[in-house]
Short mmCIF file of C-alpha atoms in Angstrom, two decimals:
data_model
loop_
_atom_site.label_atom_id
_atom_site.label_comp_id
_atom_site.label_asym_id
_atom_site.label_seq_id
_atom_site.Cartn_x
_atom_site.Cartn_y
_atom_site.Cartn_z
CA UNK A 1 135.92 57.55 119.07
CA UNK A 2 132.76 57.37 117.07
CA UNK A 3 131.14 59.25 120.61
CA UNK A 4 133.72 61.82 120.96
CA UNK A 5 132.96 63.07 117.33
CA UNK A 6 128.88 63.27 117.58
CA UNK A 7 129.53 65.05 120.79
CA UNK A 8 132.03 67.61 119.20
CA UNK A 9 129.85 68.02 116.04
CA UNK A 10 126.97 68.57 118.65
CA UNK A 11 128.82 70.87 120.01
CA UNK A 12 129.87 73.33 117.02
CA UNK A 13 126.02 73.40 116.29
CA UNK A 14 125.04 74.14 119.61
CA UNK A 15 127.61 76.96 119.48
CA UNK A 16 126.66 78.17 116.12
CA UNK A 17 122.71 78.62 117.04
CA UNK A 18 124.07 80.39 120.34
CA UNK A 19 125.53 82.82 117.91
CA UNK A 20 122.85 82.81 115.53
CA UNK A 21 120.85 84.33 118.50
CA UNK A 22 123.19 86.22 119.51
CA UNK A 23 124.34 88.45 116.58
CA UNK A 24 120.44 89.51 115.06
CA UNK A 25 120.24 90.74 119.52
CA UNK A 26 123.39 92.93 119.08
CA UNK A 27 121.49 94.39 115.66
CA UNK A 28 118.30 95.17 117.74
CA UNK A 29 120.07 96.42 120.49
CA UNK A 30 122.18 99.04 118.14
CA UNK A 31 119.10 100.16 116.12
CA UNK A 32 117.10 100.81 119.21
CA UNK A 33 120.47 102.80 120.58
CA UNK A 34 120.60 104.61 117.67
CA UNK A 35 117.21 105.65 116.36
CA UNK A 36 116.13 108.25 113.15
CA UNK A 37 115.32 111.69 114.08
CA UNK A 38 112.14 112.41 112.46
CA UNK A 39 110.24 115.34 111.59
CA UNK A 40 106.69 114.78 111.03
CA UNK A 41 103.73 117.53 110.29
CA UNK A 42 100.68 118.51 108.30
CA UNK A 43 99.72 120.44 105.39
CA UNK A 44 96.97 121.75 104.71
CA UNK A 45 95.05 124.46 102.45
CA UNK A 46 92.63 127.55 103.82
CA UNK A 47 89.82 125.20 103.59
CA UNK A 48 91.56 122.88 105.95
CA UNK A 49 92.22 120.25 102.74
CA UNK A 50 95.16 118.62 103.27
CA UNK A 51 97.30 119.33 99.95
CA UNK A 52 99.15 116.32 98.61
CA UNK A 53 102.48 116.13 96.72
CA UNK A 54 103.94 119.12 98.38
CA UNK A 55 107.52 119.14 98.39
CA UNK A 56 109.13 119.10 102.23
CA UNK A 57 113.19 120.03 102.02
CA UNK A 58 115.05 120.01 105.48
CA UNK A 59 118.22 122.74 104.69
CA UNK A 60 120.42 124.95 106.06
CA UNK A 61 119.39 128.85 105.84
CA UNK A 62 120.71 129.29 102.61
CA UNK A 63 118.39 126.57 101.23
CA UNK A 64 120.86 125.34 98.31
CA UNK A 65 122.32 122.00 99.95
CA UNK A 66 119.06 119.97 101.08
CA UNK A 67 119.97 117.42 103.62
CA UNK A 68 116.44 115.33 103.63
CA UNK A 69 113.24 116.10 101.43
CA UNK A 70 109.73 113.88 100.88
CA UNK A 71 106.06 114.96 99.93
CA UNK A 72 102.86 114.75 101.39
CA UNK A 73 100.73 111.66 101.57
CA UNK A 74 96.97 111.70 100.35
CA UNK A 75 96.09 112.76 104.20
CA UNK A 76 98.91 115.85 103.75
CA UNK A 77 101.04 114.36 106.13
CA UNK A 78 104.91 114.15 105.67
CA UNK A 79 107.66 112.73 107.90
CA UNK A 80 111.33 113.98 107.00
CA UNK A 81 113.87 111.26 107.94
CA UNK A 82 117.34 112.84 109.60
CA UNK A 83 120.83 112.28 108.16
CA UNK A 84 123.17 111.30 110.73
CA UNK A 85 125.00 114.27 110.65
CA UNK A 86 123.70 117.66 110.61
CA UNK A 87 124.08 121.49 111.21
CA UNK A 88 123.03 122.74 114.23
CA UNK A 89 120.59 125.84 111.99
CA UNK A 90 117.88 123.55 110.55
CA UNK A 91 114.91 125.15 108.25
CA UNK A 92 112.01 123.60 106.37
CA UNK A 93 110.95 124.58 103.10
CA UNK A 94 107.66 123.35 101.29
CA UNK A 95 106.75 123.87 97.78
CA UNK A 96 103.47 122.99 96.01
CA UNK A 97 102.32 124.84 92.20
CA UNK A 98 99.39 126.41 92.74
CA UNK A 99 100.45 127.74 96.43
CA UNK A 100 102.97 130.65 97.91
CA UNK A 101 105.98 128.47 99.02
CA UNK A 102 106.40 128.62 102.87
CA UNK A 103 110.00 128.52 104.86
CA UNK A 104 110.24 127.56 109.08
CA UNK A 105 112.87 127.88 110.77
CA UNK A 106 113.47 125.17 113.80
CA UNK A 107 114.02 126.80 117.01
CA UNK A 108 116.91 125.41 119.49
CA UNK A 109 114.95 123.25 121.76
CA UNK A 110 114.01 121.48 118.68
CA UNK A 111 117.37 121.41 117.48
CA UNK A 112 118.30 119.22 120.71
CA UNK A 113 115.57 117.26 120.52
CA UNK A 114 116.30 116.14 116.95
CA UNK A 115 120.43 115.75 118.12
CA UNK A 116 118.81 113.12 120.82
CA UNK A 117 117.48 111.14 118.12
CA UNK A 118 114.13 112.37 118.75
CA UNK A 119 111.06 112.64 117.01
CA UNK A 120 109.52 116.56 116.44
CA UNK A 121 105.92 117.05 115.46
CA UNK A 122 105.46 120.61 113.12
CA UNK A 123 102.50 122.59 114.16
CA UNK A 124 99.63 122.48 111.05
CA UNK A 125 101.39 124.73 108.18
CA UNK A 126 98.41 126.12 105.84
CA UNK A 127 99.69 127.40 102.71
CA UNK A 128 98.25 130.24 100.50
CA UNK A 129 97.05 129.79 97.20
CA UNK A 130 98.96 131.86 94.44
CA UNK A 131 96.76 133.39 91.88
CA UNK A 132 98.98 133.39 88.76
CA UNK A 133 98.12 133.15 85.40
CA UNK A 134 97.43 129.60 85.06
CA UNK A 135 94.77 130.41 87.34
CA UNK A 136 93.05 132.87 84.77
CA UNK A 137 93.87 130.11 82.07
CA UNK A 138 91.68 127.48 83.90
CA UNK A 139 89.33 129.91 84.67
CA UNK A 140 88.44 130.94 81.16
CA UNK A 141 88.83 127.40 80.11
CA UNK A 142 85.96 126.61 83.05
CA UNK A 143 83.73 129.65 81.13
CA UNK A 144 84.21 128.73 77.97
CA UNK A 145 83.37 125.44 78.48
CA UNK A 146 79.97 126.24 80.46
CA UNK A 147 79.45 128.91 77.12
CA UNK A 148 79.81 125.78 74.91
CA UNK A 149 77.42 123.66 76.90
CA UNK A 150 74.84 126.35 77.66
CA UNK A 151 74.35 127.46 73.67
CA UNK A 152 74.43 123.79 72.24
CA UNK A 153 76.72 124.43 69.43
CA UNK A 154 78.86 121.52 69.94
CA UNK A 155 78.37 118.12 72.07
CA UNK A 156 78.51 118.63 75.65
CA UNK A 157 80.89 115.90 75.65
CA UNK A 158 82.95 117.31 72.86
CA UNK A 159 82.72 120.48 74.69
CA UNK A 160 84.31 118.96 78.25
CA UNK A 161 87.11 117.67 75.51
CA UNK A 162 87.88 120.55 74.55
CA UNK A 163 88.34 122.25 77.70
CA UNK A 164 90.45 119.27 78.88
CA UNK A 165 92.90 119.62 75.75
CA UNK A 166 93.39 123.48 76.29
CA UNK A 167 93.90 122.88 80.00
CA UNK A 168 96.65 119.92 78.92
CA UNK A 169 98.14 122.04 76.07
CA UNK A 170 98.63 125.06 78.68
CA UNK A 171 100.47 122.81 81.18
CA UNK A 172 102.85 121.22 78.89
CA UNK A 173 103.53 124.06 76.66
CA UNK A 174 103.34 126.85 78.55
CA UNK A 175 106.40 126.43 81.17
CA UNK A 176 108.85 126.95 78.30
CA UNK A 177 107.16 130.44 78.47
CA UNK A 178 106.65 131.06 82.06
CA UNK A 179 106.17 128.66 85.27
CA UNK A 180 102.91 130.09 86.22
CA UNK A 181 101.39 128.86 83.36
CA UNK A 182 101.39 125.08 84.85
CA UNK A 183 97.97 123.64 85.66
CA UNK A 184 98.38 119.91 86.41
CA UNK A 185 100.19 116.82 84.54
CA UNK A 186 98.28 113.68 83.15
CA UNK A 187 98.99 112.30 86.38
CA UNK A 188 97.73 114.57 89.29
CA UNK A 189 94.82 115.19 87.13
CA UNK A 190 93.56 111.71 87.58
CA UNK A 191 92.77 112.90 91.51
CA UNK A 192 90.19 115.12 89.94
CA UNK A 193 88.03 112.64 87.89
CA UNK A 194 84.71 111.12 89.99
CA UNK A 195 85.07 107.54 88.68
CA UNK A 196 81.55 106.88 90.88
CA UNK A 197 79.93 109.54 88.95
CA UNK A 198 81.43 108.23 85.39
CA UNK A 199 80.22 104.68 86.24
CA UNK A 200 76.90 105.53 87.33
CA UNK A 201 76.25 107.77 84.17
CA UNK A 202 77.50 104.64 82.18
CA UNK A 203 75.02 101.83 83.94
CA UNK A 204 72.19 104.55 83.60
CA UNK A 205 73.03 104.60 79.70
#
């Protein structure tokens, strides 16, 4: 008796790690069935600099219902991750401050590659820049500043202060006027500071 019940709990554990095995298998098997249409591409500037944080919406024509949307890495690459379901009339729409926004429409042979559940590689998009006025701003910022330095009358480090402060007072005030008076946040700004340079000015000090 004792026998017959080791071999039967042997058994339901031996059937229990078949099925262990078994179900993760079936998961595989249905992901790799099934896989993400992607669409993947770069961005760059007319220098060939890849811009970073520009906005990448998949839509239909009309461009008010976005099905998908991401941004640029720090290389300017993207990759746009596929809903399930989709329309068959399939655009993509970048937007970045600073630059003209660009629209592409997908053609039909990319259309059925992305309904096989295929991945579709953008040619490089290079997007204009957009002189607006926060373009003047932070150029008369950039003279004035040099103006301050050059004639001494304040601290050249009191002078770089105040050019940062009219640059940060522009972009946080001025959209409630207009949107082309945005320059950068606190936080994109930080890609613009040379730590190397600050800490080798501080261990020559």
């Amino acid at each position: 008796m004792r026998g017959s019940f080791r071999h039967f709990t042997l058994a339901v554990l031996l059937l229990l790690a078949v099925l262990g095995l078994l179900l993760p298998g079936e998961s595989i098997q249905a992901q790799e069935a099934d896989p993400a249409a992607l669409i993947v591409g770069f961005v760059k500037d007319r220098q060939d600099q890849p811009v970073v944080d520009a906005r990448i919406v998949l839509a239909k024509d009309d461009n008010n219902n976005p099905l998908a949307e991401t941004t640029t890495q720090a290389d300017g690459r993207y990759a746009l991750v596929l809903p399930d379901e989709f329309p068959d009339t399939l655009s993509v729409h970048i937007e970045r401050s600073h630059f003209h926004d660009y629209s592409l429409q997908l053609s039909p042979n990319e259309f059925l590659k992305l309904d096989a559940g295929e991945t579709i590689v953008i040619p490089d998009i290079t997007l204009q820049r957009l002189i607006n006025p926060a373009f003047w701003v932070a150029t008369l910022v950039f003279v004035l500043v040099l103006v301050l330095i050059a004639t001494g009358i304040i601290h050249n480090t009191l002078a770089a202060l105040v050019g940062v402060s009219i640059l940060y007072g522009v972009s946080y005030l001025g959209p409630i006027l207009s949107d082309g008076l945005f320059i950068f946040d606190f936080t994109s700004s930080m890609r613009y500071i040379d730590w190397n340079v600050i800490f080798l000015i501080m261990g020559m000090m």
